[in-house]
Coordinates of C-alpha atoms in Angstrom, one line a residue:
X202 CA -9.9 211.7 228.0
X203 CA -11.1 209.1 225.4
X204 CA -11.0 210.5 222.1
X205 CA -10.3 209.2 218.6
X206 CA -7.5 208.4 217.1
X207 CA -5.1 211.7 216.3
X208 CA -6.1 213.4 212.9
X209 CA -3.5 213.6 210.6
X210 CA -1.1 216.2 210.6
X211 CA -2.8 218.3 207.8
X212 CA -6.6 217.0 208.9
X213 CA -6.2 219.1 211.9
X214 CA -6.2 222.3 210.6
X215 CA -9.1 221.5 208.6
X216 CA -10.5 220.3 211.6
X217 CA -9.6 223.7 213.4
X218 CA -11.4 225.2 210.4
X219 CA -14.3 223.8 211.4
X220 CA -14.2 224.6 215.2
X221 CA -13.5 228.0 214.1
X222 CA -16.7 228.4 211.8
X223 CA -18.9 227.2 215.1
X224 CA -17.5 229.3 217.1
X225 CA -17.7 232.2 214.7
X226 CA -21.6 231.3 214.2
X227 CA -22.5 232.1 218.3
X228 CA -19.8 234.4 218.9
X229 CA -21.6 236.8 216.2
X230 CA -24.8 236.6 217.8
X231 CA -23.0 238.6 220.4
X232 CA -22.4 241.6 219.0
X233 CA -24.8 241.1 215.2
X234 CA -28.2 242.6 216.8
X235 CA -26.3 246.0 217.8
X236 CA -26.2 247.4 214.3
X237 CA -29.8 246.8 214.6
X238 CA -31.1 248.0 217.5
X239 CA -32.1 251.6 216.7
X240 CA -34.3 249.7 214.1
X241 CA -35.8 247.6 216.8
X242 CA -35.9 250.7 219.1
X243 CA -38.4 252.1 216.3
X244 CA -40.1 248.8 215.2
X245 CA -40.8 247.4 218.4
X246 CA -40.8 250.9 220.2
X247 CA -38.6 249.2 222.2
X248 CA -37.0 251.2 225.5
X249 CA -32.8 250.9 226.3
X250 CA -34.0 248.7 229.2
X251 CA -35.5 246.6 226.7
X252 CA -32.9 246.8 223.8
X253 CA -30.0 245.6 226.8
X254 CA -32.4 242.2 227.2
X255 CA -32.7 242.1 223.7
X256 CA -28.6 241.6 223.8
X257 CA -28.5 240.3 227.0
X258 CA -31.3 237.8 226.5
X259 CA -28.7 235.9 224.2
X260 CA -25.5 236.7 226.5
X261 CA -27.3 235.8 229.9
X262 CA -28.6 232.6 228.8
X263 CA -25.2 231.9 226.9
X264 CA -22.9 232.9 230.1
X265 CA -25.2 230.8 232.2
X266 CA -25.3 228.0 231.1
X267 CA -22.3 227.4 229.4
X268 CA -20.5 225.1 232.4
X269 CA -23.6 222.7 231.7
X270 CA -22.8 222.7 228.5
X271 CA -18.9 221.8 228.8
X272 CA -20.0 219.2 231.5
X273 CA -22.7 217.9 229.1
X274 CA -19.8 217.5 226.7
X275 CA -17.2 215.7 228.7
X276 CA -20.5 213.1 229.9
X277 CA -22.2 212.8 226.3
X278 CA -19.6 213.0 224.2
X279 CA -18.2 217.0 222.5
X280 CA -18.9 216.1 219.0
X281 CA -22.6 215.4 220.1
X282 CA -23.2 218.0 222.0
X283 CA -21.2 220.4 219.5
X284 CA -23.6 219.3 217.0
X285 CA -26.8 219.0 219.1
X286 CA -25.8 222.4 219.7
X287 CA -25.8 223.6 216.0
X288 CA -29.2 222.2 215.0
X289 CA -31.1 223.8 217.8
X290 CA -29.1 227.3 217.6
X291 CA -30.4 226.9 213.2
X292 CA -34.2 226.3 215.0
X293 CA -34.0 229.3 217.4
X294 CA -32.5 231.6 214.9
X295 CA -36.2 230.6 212.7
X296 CA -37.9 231.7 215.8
X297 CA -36.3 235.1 216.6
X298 CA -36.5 236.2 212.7
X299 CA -40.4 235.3 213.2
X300 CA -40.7 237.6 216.6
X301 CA -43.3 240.3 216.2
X302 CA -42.8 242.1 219.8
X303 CA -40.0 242.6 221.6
X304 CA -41.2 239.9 224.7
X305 CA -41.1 237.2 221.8
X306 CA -37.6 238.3 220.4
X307 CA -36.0 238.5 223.6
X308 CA -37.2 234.7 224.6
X309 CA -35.9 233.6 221.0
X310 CA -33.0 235.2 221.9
X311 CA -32.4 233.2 225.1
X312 CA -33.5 230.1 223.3
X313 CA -30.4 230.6 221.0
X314 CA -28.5 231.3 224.1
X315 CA -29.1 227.7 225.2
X316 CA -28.0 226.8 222.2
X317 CA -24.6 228.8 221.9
X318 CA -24.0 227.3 225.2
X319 CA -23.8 223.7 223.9
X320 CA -21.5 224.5 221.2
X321 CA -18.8 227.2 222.6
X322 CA -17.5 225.2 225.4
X323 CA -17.2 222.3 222.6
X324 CA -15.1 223.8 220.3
X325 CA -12.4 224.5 222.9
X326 CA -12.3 221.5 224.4
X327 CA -12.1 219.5 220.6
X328 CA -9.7 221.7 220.1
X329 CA -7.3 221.0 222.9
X330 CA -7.8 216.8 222.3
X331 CA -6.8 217.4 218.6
X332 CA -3.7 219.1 219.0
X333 CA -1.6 217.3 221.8
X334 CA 1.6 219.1 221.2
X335 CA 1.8 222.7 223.0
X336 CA 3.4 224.3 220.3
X337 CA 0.5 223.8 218.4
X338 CA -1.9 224.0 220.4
X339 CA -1.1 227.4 221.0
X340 CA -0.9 228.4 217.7
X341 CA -4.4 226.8 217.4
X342 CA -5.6 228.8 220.4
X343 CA -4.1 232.0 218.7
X344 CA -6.1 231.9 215.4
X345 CA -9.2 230.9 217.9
X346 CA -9.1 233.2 219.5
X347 CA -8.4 235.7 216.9
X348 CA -11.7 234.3 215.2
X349 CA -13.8 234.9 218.7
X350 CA -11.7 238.5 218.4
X351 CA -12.9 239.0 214.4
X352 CA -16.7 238.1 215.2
X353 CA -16.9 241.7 217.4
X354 CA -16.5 243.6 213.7
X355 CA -17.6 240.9 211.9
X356 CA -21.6 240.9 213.4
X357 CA -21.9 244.5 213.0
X358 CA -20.9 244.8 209.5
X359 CA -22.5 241.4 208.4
X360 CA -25.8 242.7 210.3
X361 CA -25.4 246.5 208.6
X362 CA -25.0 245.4 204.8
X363 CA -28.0 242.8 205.8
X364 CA -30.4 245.6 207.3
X365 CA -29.2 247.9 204.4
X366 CA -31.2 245.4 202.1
X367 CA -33.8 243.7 204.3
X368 CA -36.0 243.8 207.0
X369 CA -34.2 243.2 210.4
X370 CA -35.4 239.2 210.7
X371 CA -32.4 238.5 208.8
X372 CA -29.4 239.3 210.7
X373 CA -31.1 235.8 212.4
X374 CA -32.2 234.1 209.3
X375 CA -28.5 234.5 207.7
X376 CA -27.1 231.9 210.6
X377 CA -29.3 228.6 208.6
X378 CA -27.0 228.5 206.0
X379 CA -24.1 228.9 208.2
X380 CA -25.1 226.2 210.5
X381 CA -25.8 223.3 207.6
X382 CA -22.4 223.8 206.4
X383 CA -21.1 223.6 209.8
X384 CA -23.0 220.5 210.7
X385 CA -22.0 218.4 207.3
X386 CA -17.8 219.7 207.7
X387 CA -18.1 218.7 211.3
X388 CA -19.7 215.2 210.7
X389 CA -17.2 214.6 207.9
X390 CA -13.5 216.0 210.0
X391 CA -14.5 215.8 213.5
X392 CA -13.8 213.1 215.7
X393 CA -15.7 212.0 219.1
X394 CA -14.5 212.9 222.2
X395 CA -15.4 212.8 226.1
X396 CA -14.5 212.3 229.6
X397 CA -14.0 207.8 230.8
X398 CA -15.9 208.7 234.5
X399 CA -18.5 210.9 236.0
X400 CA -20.5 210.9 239.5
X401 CA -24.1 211.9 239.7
X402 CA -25.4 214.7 237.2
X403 CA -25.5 218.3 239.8
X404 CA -28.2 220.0 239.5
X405 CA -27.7 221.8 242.0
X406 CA -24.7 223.4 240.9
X407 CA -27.1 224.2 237.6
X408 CA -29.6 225.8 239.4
X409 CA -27.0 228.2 241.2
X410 CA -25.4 229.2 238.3
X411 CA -27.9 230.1 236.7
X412 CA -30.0 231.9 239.4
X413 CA -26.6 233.9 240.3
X414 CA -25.4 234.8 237.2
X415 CA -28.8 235.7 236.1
X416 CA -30.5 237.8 239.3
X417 CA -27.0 239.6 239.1
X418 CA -27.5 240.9 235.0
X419 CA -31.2 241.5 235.6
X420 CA -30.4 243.9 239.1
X421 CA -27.5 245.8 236.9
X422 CA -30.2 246.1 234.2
X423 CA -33.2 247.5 235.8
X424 CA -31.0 249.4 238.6
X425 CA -31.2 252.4 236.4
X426 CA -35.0 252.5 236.5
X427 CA -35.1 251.4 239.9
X428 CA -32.3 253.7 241.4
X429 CA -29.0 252.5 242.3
X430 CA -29.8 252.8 246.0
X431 CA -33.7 251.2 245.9
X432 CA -34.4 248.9 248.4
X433 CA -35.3 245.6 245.4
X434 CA -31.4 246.5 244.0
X435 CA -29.8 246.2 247.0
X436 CA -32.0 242.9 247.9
X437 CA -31.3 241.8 244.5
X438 CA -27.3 242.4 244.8
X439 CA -27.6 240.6 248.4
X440 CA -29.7 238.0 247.2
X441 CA -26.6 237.9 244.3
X442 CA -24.1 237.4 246.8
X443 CA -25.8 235.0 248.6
X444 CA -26.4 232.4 245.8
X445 CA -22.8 232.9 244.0
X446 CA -21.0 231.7 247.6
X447 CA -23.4 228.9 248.5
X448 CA -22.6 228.1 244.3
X449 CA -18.5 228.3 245.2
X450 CA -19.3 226.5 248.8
X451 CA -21.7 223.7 247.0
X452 CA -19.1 222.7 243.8
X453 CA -15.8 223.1 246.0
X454 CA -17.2 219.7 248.1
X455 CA -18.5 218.2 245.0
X456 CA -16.7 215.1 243.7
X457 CA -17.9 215.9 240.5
X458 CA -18.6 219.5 240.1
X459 CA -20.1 222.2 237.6
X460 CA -17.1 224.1 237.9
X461 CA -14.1 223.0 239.8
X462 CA -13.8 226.0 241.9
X463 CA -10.3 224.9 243.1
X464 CA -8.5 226.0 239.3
X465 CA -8.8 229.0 240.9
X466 CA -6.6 228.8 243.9
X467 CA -3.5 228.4 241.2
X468 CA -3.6 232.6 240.8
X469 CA -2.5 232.2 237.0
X470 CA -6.0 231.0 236.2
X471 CA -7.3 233.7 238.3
X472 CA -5.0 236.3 236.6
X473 CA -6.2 234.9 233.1
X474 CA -9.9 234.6 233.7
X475 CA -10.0 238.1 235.1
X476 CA -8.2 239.5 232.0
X477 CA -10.1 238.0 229.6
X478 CA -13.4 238.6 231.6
X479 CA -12.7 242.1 231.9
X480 CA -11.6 242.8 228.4
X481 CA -15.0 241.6 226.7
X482 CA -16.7 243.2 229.5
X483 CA -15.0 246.5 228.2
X484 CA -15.5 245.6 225.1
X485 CA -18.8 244.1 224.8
X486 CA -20.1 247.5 226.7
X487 CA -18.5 249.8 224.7
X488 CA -20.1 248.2 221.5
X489 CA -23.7 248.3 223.0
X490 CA -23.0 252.0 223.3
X491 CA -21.1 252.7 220.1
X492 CA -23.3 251.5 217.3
X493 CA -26.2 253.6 218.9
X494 CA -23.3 256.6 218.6
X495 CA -22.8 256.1 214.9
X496 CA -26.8 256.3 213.9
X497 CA -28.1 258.3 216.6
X498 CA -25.6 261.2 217.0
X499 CA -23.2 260.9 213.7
X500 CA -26.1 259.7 211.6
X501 CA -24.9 257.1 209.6
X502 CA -27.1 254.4 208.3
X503 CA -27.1 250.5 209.3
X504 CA -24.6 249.7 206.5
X505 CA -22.3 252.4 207.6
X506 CA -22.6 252.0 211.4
X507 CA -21.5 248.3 210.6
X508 CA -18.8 249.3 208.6
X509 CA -17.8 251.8 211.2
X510 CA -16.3 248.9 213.6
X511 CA -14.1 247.4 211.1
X512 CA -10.9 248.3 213.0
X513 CA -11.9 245.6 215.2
X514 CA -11.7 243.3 212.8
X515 CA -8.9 244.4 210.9
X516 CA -6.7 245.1 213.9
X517 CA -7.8 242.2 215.9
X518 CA -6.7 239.8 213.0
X519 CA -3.3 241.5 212.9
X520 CA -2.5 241.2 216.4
X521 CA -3.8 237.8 217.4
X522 CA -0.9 236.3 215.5
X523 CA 1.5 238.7 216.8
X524 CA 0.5 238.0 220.5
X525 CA 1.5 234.5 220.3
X526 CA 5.0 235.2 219.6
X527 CA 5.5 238.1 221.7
X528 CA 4.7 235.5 224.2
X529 CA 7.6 233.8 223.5
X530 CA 9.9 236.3 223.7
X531 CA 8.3 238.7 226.3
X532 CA 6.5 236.3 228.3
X533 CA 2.7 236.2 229.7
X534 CA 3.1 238.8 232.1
X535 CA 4.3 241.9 229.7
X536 CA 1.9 241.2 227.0
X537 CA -1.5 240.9 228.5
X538 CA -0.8 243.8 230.6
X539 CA 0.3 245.7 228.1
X540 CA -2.9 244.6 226.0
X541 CA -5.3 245.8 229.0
X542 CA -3.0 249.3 229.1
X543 CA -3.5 249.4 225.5
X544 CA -7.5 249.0 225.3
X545 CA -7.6 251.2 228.9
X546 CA -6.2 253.9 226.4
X547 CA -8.2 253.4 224.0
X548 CA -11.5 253.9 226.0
X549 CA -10.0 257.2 227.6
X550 CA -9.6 258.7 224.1
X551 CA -13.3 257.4 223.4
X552 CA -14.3 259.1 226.8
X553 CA -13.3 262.8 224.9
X554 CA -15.9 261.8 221.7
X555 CA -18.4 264.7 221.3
X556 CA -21.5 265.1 219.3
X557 CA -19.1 266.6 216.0
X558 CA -16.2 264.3 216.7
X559 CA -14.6 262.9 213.4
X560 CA -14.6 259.3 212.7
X561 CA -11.2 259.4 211.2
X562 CA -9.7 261.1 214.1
X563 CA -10.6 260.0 218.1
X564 CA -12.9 257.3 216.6
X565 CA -10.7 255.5 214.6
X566 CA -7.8 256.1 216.8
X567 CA -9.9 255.1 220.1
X568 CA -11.0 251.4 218.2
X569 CA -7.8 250.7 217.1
X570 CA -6.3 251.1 220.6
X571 CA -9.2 248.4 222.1
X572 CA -8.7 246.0 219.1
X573 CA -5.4 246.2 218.9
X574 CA -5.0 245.6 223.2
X575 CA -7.9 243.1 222.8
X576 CA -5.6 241.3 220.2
X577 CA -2.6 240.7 223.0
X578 CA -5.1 239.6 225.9
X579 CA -7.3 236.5 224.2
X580 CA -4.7 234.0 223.0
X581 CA -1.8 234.1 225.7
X582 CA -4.7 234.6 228.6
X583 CA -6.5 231.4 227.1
X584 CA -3.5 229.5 226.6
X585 CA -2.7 230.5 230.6
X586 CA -6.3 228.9 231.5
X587 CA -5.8 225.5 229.4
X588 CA -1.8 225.3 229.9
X589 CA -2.1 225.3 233.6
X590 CA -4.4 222.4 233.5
X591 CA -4.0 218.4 232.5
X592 CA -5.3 217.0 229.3
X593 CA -8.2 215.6 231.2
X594 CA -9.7 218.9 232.5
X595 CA -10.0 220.3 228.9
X596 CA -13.5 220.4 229.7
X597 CA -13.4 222.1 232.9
X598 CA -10.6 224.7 231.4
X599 CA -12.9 225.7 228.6
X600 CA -16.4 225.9 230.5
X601 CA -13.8 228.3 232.7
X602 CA -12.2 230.1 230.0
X603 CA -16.0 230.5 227.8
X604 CA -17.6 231.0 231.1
X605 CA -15.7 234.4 232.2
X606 CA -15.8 235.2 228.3
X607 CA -19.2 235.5 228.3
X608 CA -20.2 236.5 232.1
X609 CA -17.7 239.6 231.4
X610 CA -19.3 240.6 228.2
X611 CA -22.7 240.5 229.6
X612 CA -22.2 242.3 232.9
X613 CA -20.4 245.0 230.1
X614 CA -23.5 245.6 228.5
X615 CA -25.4 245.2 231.4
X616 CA -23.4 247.6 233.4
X617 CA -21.8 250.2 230.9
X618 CA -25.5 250.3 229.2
X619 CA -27.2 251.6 233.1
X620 CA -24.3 254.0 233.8
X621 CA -25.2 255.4 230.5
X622 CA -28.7 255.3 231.1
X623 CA -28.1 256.8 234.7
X624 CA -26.7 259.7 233.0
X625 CA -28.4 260.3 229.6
X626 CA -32.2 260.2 231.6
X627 CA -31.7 263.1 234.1
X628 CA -29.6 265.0 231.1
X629 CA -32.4 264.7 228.2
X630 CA -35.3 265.5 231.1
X631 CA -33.2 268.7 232.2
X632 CA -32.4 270.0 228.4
X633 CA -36.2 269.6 228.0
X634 CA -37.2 271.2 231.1
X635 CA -39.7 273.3 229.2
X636 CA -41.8 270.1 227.7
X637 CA -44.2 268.4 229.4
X638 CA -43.3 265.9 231.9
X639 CA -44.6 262.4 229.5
X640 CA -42.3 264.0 227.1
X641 CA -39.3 264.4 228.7
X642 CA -40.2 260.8 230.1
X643 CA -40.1 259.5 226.9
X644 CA -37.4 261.2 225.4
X645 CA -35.4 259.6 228.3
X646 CA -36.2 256.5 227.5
X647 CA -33.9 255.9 224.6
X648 CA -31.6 257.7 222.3
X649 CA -33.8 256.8 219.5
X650 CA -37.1 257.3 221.2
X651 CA -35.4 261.0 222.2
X652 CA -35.1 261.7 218.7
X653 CA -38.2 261.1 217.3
X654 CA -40.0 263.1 220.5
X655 CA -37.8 265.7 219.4
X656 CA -38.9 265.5 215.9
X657 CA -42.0 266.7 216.8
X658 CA -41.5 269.5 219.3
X659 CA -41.8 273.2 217.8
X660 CA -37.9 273.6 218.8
X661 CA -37.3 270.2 216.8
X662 CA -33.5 271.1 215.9
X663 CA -32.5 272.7 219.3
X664 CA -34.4 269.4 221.1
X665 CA -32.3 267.1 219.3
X666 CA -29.0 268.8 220.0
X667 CA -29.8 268.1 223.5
X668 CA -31.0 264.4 222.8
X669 CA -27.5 263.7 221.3
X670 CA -25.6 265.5 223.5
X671 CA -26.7 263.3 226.5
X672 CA -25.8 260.5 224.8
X673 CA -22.7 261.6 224.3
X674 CA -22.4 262.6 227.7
X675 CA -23.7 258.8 229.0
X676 CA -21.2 257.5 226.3
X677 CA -18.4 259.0 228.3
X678 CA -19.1 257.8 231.5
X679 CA -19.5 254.0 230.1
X680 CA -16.2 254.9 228.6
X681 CA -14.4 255.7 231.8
X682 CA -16.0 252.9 233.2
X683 CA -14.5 250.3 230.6
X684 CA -11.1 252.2 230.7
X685 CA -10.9 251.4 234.7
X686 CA -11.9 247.9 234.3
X687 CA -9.1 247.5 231.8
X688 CA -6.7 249.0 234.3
X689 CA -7.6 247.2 236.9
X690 CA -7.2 244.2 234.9
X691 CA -4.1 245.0 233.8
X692 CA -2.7 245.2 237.5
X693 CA -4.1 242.3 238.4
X694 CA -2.4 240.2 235.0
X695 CA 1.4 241.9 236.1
X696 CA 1.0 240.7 239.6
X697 CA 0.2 236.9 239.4
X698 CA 0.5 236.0 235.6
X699 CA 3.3 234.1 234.7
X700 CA 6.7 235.6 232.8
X701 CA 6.4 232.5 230.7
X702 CA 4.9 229.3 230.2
X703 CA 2.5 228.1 232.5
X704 CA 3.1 223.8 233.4
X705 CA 0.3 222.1 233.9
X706 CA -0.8 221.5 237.4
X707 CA -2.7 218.6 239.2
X708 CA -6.0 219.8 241.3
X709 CA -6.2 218.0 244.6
X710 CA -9.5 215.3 245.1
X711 CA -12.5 217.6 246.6
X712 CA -13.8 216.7 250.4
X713 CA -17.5 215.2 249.5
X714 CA -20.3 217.1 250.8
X715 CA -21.6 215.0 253.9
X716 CA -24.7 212.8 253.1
X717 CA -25.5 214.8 250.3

């Protein structure tokens, strides 16, 4: 790895400091827009089809293309790209505050995905060259993760208490700021640092990636609409399979590939990627569902519904910490598994909310249980994926780490938001068997859009009981849904993650793909 010279014992945490406030900036574009999108839903008369792109927009593009963007850093230099990053992810913000239809906001949102792309995989991989020393480093990794962790609350609230005063434009507008005083901290603390050798740029590997990853979120998305069993979602999940082996085939003979596919023969990175790709999966699905819950069913307003997911924050902060030195004494093994049992809980008392359930009872208790697990699985699962490896596949280790991050989270929404949607449909159409068939149509098309057709049925109050009781039913199922991915995860993390520390590991050289 060439790098600068190391930054002074102090400098480094200021240079962490920075890192973190990047990271922060795209990690709340994750989860910001929720608190919003009943207002888009009415603004934009937007369908849930539509409001998962306008999340997933960001998320797809992000998950996709963030091994690019931790390649582009170890060949152009992290510091560049970092900040090449930040500039354009300012610009797109502009463009999605300016979108008057939903087509417009959804392709701003991607744009910014591009952009998030360039700077995630960045800050990991600055991180790891500026602390050598692994006691460090995996305190550095702990409050990094911990910020990642924070930005779940943190874009709900921030994107609440901004709606509660102005038009929806500026949950995106609110990130300029933000950005210039990331971009003049990073060119003052930050040093450069990149990669000595690469082969030939592969762009093939690129255009895998990205075509698997995204025909797999757009067939989960539109599956509901479709049905499950249609003949284009079962071509589009073959078609899926397809292009994500002849991706694995295509980098695993690379000399230089995207992703080297061989980290994940050693079964700790494996282990780890799984966890933390399954816990933002659960996560990131269960917040697409339970924003619409607080304004739709327990009618709060934007502020409150933000409010409403403090626990994460709070709970997330308090844990991250604590994770690193259970670690130590408890090893790997015990506490990511016992995170994933934790947040599996959680979800199954989230799967009992009802239409009257009180938010300082299940609600609270039910967050608390996810944050708190979610808290134990980040920090010691990424220190797994970057311990395992040598200093000089930083860059590989945190396109892997940000890569499963992000992938999980959108397949989450992607996925929890259809099994909702398979169920709250059929349920709203039956409970308004005795309206005309456009109405029960479009009452089925979104929680919001269910509302306001009830709102003007003769039977308005007795309409929307049914409206919000099929959410609550869909809400259940997406809860079950993140509870068994959590378990599943959670077997998978006591099996093959380590009791302790994992030692860094060298990868064998790759076979070279004959006269390719």
């Amino acid at each position: 790895m060439v790098a600068g010279p190391p930054a002074h014992p102090h400098r480094r945490w200021w240079v962490l400091a920075v890192l973190c406030l990047s990271v922060l900036l795209v990690s709340v574009d994750n989860t910001i827009v929720n608190v919003a999108l009943p207002t888009l839903a009415a603004e934009l008369s937007a369908s849930t089809s539509e409001l998962q792109w306008v999340v997933d927009g960001y998320t797809l593009v992000f998950a996709a293309l963030l091994l690019l963007g931790g390649h582009l850093g170890d060949r152009f230099g992290r510091l560049r790209t970092l900040q090449t990053g930040l500039v354009l992810f300012g610009l797109t913000s502009l463009l999605a505050a300016l979108a008057g239809t939903t087509g417009e906001l959804v392709a701003a949102r991607a744009a910014m995905g591009v952009a998030a792309a360039l700077v995630f995989p960045a800050t990991l991989a600055l991180l790891v060259a500026t602390f050598p020393d692994r006691r460090e480093r995996a305190t550095a990794i702990g409050i990094w993760s911990a910020v990642t962790g924070l930005s779940v609350a943190v874009g709900p609230v921030s994107g609440g208490l901004l709606l509660e005063h102005f038009a929806w434009g500026s949950v995106f507008l609110v990130n300029l700021p933000l950005v210039a005083l990331a971009l003049g901290a990073g060119r003052a603390l930050l040093r450069e640092s990149r990669e000595p050798v690469h082969g030939p740029f592969d762009g093939v590997g690129v255009l895998g990636s990205v075509a698997g990853i995204g025909l797999l979120v757009w067939t989960t998305i539109e599956a509901p609409g479709r049905g499950w069993t249609a003949p284009l979602t079962l071509a589009g999940y073959a078609a899926t399979a397809l292009l994500l082996a002849g991706f694995v085939w295509w980098e695993a003979h690379r000399p230089d590939p995207l992703l080297d596919v061989r980290l994940f023969t050693d079964r700790r990175v494996s282990a780890a990627s799984g966890a933390i790709a399954l816990a933002f999966f659960a996560l990131f699905g269960f917040i697409f569902l339970i924003t619409q819950y607080f304004q739709a069913v327990l009618g709060y307003g934007t502020l409150a519904a933000g409010v409403g997911t403090l626990p994460f924050a709070l709970v997330i902060g308090a844990t991250s910490p604590l994770a690193v030195l259970l670690v130590r004494r408890l090893g790997t093994a015990v506490v990511v598994t016992g995170g994933l049992l934790v947040m599996a809980a959680g979800f199954t008392v989230a799967a009992g909310a009802g239409v009257d359930s009180a938010y300082w009872g299940r609600i609270v208790v039910a967050m608390v249980l996810m944050a708190g697990g979610l808290g134990l699985v980040m920090s010691p699962a990424t220190e797994t994926v970057m311990g395992a490896l040598r200093t000089e596949q930083a860059g590989a280790g945190s396109a892997v780490n940000d890569t499963v991050r992000e992938v999980g989270g959108t397949l989450g929404v992607a996925v929890v938001g259809s099994v909702m949607s398979t169920v709250y449909a059929p349920a709203v159409r039956d409970g308004l068997a005795g309206s005309p068939a456009a109405v029960r149509d479009a009452a089925g098309d979104s929680v919001v859009a269910g509302l306001a057709v009830a709102a003007r049925l003769p039977d308005g109050a007795a309409a929307a009981d049914v409206v919000r009781q099929s959410f609550v039913d869909g809400l259940s199922a997406g809860s079950w849904v993140c509870a068994a991915a959590c378990a599943a995860g959670a077997l998978a993390a006591a099996v093959w993650l380590p009791a302790h520390r994992p030692v860094a590991v060298a990868v064998p050289a790759p076979e070279p793909v004959a006269a390719a």
